[in-house]
Amino acid sequence: MEVIVKETYEQVSQAAARVVARVLNAKPNAVLGLATGSTPLGLYQELIRMHKDEGLDFSQVTTFNLDEYVGLPKSHPQSYHYFMRENLLKHINIPKQNAYIPSGTTDNYEAFCAWYEQRIRDCGGIDLQVLGIGGDGHIAFNEPSSSLGSRTRIKTLARQTIEDNARFFNSPDEVPIYAITMGVGTILEAREIVLLANGEKKAQAVANALEGPITTMNTASALQLHRKAMCILDRPAAGKLKMLDYYEWIQAKMPNAP
Ligand code: F6R
């Protein structure tokens, strides 16, 4: 995996936005896979800025979000529908019908999951998947012990994820227990992947993902199998990497590093 280390979260976000812009410039009708949470907020702000100041065009873009809480309607302020609308979609020129987010309120989850997978295929597959990483190494809501071949399905959240995400709710009791999430197998089919992480709290999960064994106990470690995956980190998140010197040495020699 290509590892890029930046000094600040702002630089991580800007580098990630340059990766997105590179993909859109090469393919204006690209399909993007998107994440929610704190990590990509800076990326989304930078994409909005690039759209407004530099004319970055989303008019032909399609997006697929990784996940949604089960039971939260689109209007719930903690739903990922709401998050995406407020933090990205309403600020750019993406056609509303091109932005797909798993449903948290369907009455037939099995059928919905199959439809979501088919929709990704019908749109030509994901060109660039943006990921964050959980403190337990999850990508999307593929918690430890998830199959590395998993597809879109319902997952029970791990206790640590519920505690981590409680900061967005009034109390941990309000955090939904289930989520609908793309699988690790779904994610690995993206043509290109960019994993973002910032802050010391992610350092151990990042080190396990990048340098540990490939294991269901850290589903981000499955990215080691991907041919075009990049990880962009700030220095605190890179703090436990054993090969940090090596990554920085390579980075210094890469003319096209974002
Ligand atoms: C969100 C998602 C999750 C988050 C992860 C990190 O769509 O798929 O895997 O990326 O939980 O969350 P933050 O960025 O809030 O630390």
Short mmCIF file of C-alpha atoms and ligand atoms in Angstrom, two decimals:
data_model
loop_
_atom_site.label_atom_id
_atom_site.label_comp_id
_atom_site.label_asym_id
_atom_site.label_seq_id
_atom_site.Cartn_x
_atom_site.Cartn_y
_atom_site.Cartn_z
CA MET A 1 0.00 0.00 0.00
CA GLU A 2 1.24 3.50 -0.79
CA VAL A 3 1.60 5.48 2.44
CA ILE A 4 1.57 9.29 2.44
CA VAL A 5 2.29 11.11 5.70
CA LYS A 6 1.29 14.75 6.13
CA GLU A 7 1.91 17.10 9.04
CA THR A 8 -1.68 18.19 9.60
CA TYR A 9 -5.26 17.04 9.13
CA GLU A 10 -5.78 19.95 6.73
CA GLN A 11 -2.96 18.65 4.52
CA VAL A 12 -4.42 15.12 4.66
CA SER A 13 -7.76 16.52 3.48
CA GLN A 14 -6.16 18.56 0.69
CA ALA A 15 -4.12 15.58 -0.52
CA ALA A 16 -7.25 13.40 -0.54
CA ALA A 17 -9.13 16.08 -2.50
CA ARG A 18 -6.32 16.11 -5.08
CA VAL A 19 -6.75 12.35 -5.50
CA VAL A 20 -10.51 12.80 -6.05
CA ALA A 21 -9.89 15.67 -8.50
CA ARG A 22 -7.33 13.58 -10.42
CA VAL A 23 -9.94 10.81 -10.84
CA LEU A 24 -12.69 13.25 -11.89
CA ASN A 25 -10.44 15.05 -14.35
CA ALA A 26 -9.56 11.74 -16.00
CA LYS A 27 -13.17 10.49 -15.91
CA PRO A 28 -15.86 13.15 -15.41
CA ASN A 29 -18.54 10.48 -14.95
CA ALA A 30 -16.56 8.58 -12.32
CA VAL A 31 -18.25 6.58 -9.57
CA LEU A 32 -17.06 7.54 -6.10
CA GLY A 33 -17.48 5.50 -2.93
CA LEU A 34 -17.92 7.81 0.06
CA ALA A 35 -17.62 7.57 3.83
CA THR A 36 -19.12 9.57 6.68
CA GLY A 37 -17.71 10.35 10.16
CA SER A 38 -15.24 12.97 11.32
CA THR A 39 -12.37 11.89 9.08
CA PRO A 40 -13.65 12.91 5.62
CA LEU A 41 -15.16 16.23 6.76
CA GLY A 42 -12.03 18.17 5.74
CA LEU A 43 -11.95 16.38 2.38
CA TYR A 44 -15.58 17.34 1.74
CA GLN A 45 -14.90 20.97 2.67
CA GLU A 46 -11.97 21.01 0.26
CA LEU A 47 -14.06 19.43 -2.54
CA ILE A 48 -16.76 22.08 -1.98
CA ARG A 49 -14.07 24.77 -2.16
CA MET A 50 -12.66 23.27 -5.38
CA HIS A 51 -16.17 23.11 -6.85
CA LYS A 52 -16.85 26.78 -6.01
CA ASP A 53 -13.41 28.28 -6.73
CA GLU A 54 -11.99 26.01 -9.39
CA GLY A 55 -15.08 24.64 -11.10
CA LEU A 56 -14.57 21.00 -10.05
CA ASP A 57 -17.57 19.45 -11.75
CA PHE A 58 -19.79 16.75 -10.24
CA SER A 59 -22.59 16.95 -12.81
CA GLN A 60 -21.84 13.48 -14.21
CA VAL A 61 -20.57 11.89 -11.00
CA THR A 62 -22.29 9.02 -9.18
CA THR A 63 -21.65 8.29 -5.50
CA PHE A 64 -22.29 5.29 -3.30
CA ASN A 65 -22.03 5.63 0.45
CA LEU A 66 -20.60 2.86 2.55
CA ASP A 67 -23.20 2.59 5.25
CA GLU A 68 -26.21 3.84 7.19
CA TYR A 69 -27.63 3.22 10.65
CA VAL A 70 -30.61 0.87 10.70
CA GLY A 71 -33.74 2.55 11.99
CA LEU A 72 -32.75 6.19 11.41
CA PRO A 73 -34.92 8.03 8.88
CA LYS A 74 -33.19 10.27 6.31
CA SER A 75 -34.28 13.35 8.26
CA HIS A 76 -32.56 12.24 11.52
CA PRO A 77 -29.60 14.57 12.19
CA GLN A 78 -27.36 11.57 12.96
CA SER A 79 -28.37 9.60 9.87
CA TYR A 80 -25.74 9.33 7.17
CA HIS A 81 -28.26 10.63 4.65
CA TYR A 82 -28.46 13.84 6.65
CA PHE A 83 -24.69 13.95 7.11
CA MET A 84 -24.00 13.62 3.40
CA ARG A 85 -26.60 16.17 2.41
CA GLU A 86 -25.36 18.77 4.90
CA ASN A 87 -21.63 18.19 4.52
CA LEU A 88 -21.26 17.62 0.80
CA LEU A 89 -24.16 16.89 -1.52
CA LYS A 90 -26.15 20.12 -1.17
CA HIS A 91 -23.02 22.20 -1.80
CA ILE A 92 -21.95 20.62 -5.12
CA ASN A 93 -23.64 20.09 -8.48
CA ILE A 94 -24.22 16.34 -8.26
CA PRO A 95 -27.66 15.30 -9.57
CA LYS A 96 -29.71 14.18 -6.58
CA GLN A 97 -30.59 10.85 -8.17
CA ASN A 98 -26.90 10.00 -8.63
CA ALA A 99 -26.12 9.94 -4.90
CA TYR A 100 -26.83 6.52 -3.42
CA ILE A 101 -26.85 5.87 0.33
CA PRO A 102 -27.99 2.60 1.91
CA SER A 103 -31.49 2.78 3.34
CA GLY A 104 -31.86 2.64 7.10
CA THR A 105 -35.61 2.24 6.87
CA THR A 106 -36.37 -0.31 4.16
CA ASP A 107 -38.80 -3.08 5.11
CA ASN A 108 -36.77 -5.67 3.20
CA TYR A 109 -33.06 -5.39 4.00
CA GLU A 110 -32.03 -8.51 2.14
CA ALA A 111 -33.61 -7.31 -1.09
CA PHE A 112 -32.23 -3.80 -0.55
CA CYS A 113 -28.67 -5.08 -0.04
CA ALA A 114 -28.87 -7.16 -3.23
CA TRP A 115 -30.25 -4.14 -5.12
CA TYR A 116 -27.45 -1.88 -3.80
CA GLU A 117 -24.76 -4.31 -4.95
CA GLN A 118 -26.44 -4.61 -8.36
CA ARG A 119 -26.75 -0.83 -8.65
CA ILE A 120 -22.98 -0.46 -8.08
CA ARG A 121 -22.34 -3.03 -10.83
CA ASP A 122 -24.86 -1.38 -13.20
CA CYS A 123 -23.11 1.96 -12.72
CA GLY A 124 -19.83 0.37 -13.83
CA GLY A 125 -18.29 -0.29 -10.39
CA ILE A 126 -16.60 2.13 -8.03
CA ASP A 127 -13.63 4.03 -9.48
CA LEU A 128 -12.38 5.52 -6.21
CA GLN A 129 -13.44 4.47 -2.73
CA VAL A 130 -12.79 6.86 0.18
CA LEU A 131 -12.46 5.19 3.58
CA GLY A 132 -11.95 6.13 7.21
CA ILE A 133 -10.84 3.60 9.81
CA GLY A 134 -12.43 2.79 13.16
CA GLY A 135 -10.46 2.53 16.39
CA ASP A 136 -10.99 -1.25 16.09
CA GLY A 137 -9.68 -1.30 12.51
CA HIS A 138 -13.09 -1.44 10.83
CA ILE A 139 -13.72 -0.10 7.35
CA ALA A 140 -17.32 0.86 6.66
CA PHE A 141 -19.05 -1.03 9.51
CA ASN A 142 -17.15 -4.25 8.95
CA GLU A 143 -16.37 -4.88 12.57
CA PRO A 144 -13.67 -7.29 13.79
CA SER A 145 -14.55 -10.87 12.78
CA SER A 146 -16.36 -9.75 9.59
CA SER A 147 -15.61 -11.94 6.61
CA LEU A 148 -13.06 -10.40 4.26
CA GLY A 149 -15.28 -11.61 1.42
CA SER A 150 -18.45 -10.01 2.83
CA ARG A 151 -20.97 -8.11 0.71
CA THR A 152 -23.52 -5.41 1.59
CA ARG A 153 -25.53 -6.61 4.58
CA ILE A 154 -26.71 -5.79 8.10
CA LYS A 155 -24.00 -5.77 10.76
CA THR A 156 -24.23 -5.47 14.53
CA LEU A 157 -21.96 -2.67 15.72
CA ALA A 158 -19.14 -3.50 18.11
CA ARG A 159 -19.28 -2.10 21.62
CA GLN A 160 -16.23 0.12 20.89
CA THR A 161 -17.92 1.59 17.80
CA ILE A 162 -21.07 2.36 19.78
CA GLU A 163 -18.94 4.07 22.45
CA ASP A 164 -16.87 5.95 19.82
CA ASN A 165 -19.99 7.16 17.99
CA ALA A 166 -21.87 8.07 21.18
CA ARG A 167 -20.21 11.50 20.94
CA PHE A 168 -22.68 12.37 18.18
CA PHE A 169 -25.76 11.28 20.17
CA ASN A 170 -27.21 12.47 23.49
CA SER A 171 -26.27 9.16 25.13
CA PRO A 172 -24.74 5.76 24.16
CA ASP A 173 -28.26 4.24 24.49
CA GLU A 174 -29.36 6.25 21.47
CA VAL A 175 -26.67 4.86 19.14
CA PRO A 176 -28.31 2.32 16.84
CA ILE A 177 -27.03 -1.23 17.30
CA TYR A 178 -27.31 -2.27 13.66
CA ALA A 179 -26.01 -0.75 10.45
CA ILE A 180 -26.38 -1.61 6.81
CA THR A 181 -22.89 -1.66 5.32
CA MET A 182 -20.97 -2.50 2.18
CA GLY A 183 -18.88 -5.60 2.76
CA VAL A 184 -15.10 -5.90 2.68
CA GLY A 185 -15.47 -7.84 -0.56
CA THR A 186 -17.56 -5.03 -2.04
CA ILE A 187 -14.95 -2.44 -1.04
CA LEU A 188 -12.04 -4.45 -2.44
CA GLU A 189 -13.68 -4.37 -5.89
CA ALA A 190 -13.20 -0.59 -6.15
CA ARG A 191 -10.56 0.22 -8.78
CA GLU A 192 -8.73 2.53 -6.42
CA ILE A 193 -8.96 3.06 -2.67
CA VAL A 194 -7.84 5.92 -0.44
CA LEU A 195 -7.86 5.31 3.31
CA LEU A 196 -7.65 8.42 5.49
CA ALA A 197 -6.74 8.62 9.16
CA ASN A 198 -5.87 11.37 11.56
CA GLY A 199 -5.11 11.61 15.25
CA GLU A 200 -3.26 9.47 17.75
CA LYS A 201 -6.43 7.50 18.55
CA LYS A 202 -6.15 5.80 15.16
CA ALA A 203 -2.40 5.01 15.37
CA GLN A 204 -2.71 1.41 16.60
CA ALA A 205 -5.50 0.49 14.18
CA VAL A 206 -3.49 2.02 11.31
CA ALA A 207 -0.31 0.15 12.27
CA ASN A 208 -2.23 -3.15 12.48
CA ALA A 209 -3.94 -2.45 9.15
CA LEU A 210 -0.78 -1.54 7.25
CA GLU A 211 1.88 -3.64 8.89
CA GLY A 212 0.06 -6.40 10.76
CA PRO A 213 -1.19 -9.68 9.35
CA ILE A 214 -4.25 -9.68 7.10
CA THR A 215 -6.95 -10.61 9.54
CA THR A 216 -10.68 -10.32 10.14
CA MET A 217 -9.72 -8.78 13.50
CA ASN A 218 -8.76 -5.59 11.63
CA THR A 219 -10.79 -5.49 8.44
CA ALA A 220 -8.76 -2.56 7.06
CA SER A 221 -5.84 -5.01 6.84
CA ALA A 222 -7.65 -6.56 3.83
CA LEU A 223 -6.57 -3.46 1.87
CA GLN A 224 -3.10 -5.02 1.76
CA LEU A 225 -4.57 -7.28 -0.94
CA HIS A 226 -5.61 -4.35 -3.13
CA ARG A 227 -3.45 -3.37 -6.08
CA LYS A 228 -4.15 0.35 -5.93
CA ALA A 229 -4.72 1.38 -2.33
CA MET A 230 -3.24 4.47 -0.73
CA CYS A 231 -3.28 5.55 2.88
CA ILE A 232 -3.01 9.27 3.71
CA LEU A 233 -2.24 9.97 7.36
CA ASP A 234 -1.32 12.80 9.63
CA ARG A 235 1.76 12.36 11.82
CA PRO A 236 -0.09 11.34 15.02
CA ALA A 237 -2.00 8.60 13.13
CA ALA A 238 1.32 7.40 11.65
CA GLY A 239 2.92 7.34 15.10
CA LYS A 240 3.03 3.53 15.49
CA LEU A 241 4.24 2.60 12.01
CA LYS A 242 7.50 0.65 12.14
CA MET A 243 8.39 1.45 8.52
CA LEU A 244 7.65 5.17 8.74
CA ASP A 245 11.17 6.19 7.62
CA TYR A 246 10.85 4.00 4.56
CA TYR A 247 7.44 5.41 3.58
CA GLU A 248 8.72 8.95 3.92
CA TRP A 249 11.82 8.12 1.90
CA ILE A 250 9.64 6.73 -0.92
CA GLN A 251 7.25 9.68 -0.65
CA ALA A 252 10.13 12.13 -1.09
CA LYS A 253 11.06 10.40 -4.35
CA MET A 254 7.51 10.24 -5.76
CA PRO A 255 7.01 13.04 -8.29
CA ASN A 256 3.23 12.52 -8.38
CA ALA A 257 2.56 12.12 -4.65
CA PRO A 258 -0.68 13.93 -3.78
C1 F6R B 1 -18.42 5.79 8.07
C2 F6R B 1 -17.62 4.59 8.14
C3 F6R B 1 -16.76 4.27 9.31
C4 F6R B 1 -15.86 5.44 9.70
C5 F6R B 1 -15.00 5.06 10.92
C6 F6R B 1 -14.16 6.22 11.39
O1 F6R B 1 -19.15 5.84 6.86
O2 F6R B 1 -17.68 3.82 7.22
O3 F6R B 1 -15.98 3.14 9.02
O4 F6R B 1 -15.03 5.75 8.63
O5 F6R B 1 -15.84 4.64 11.96
O6 F6R B 1 -15.01 7.22 11.87
P1 F6R B 1 -14.46 8.68 12.22
O7 F6R B 1 -13.99 9.24 10.93
O8 F6R B 1 -15.64 9.41 12.77
O9 F6R B 1 -13.34 8.48 13.19
#
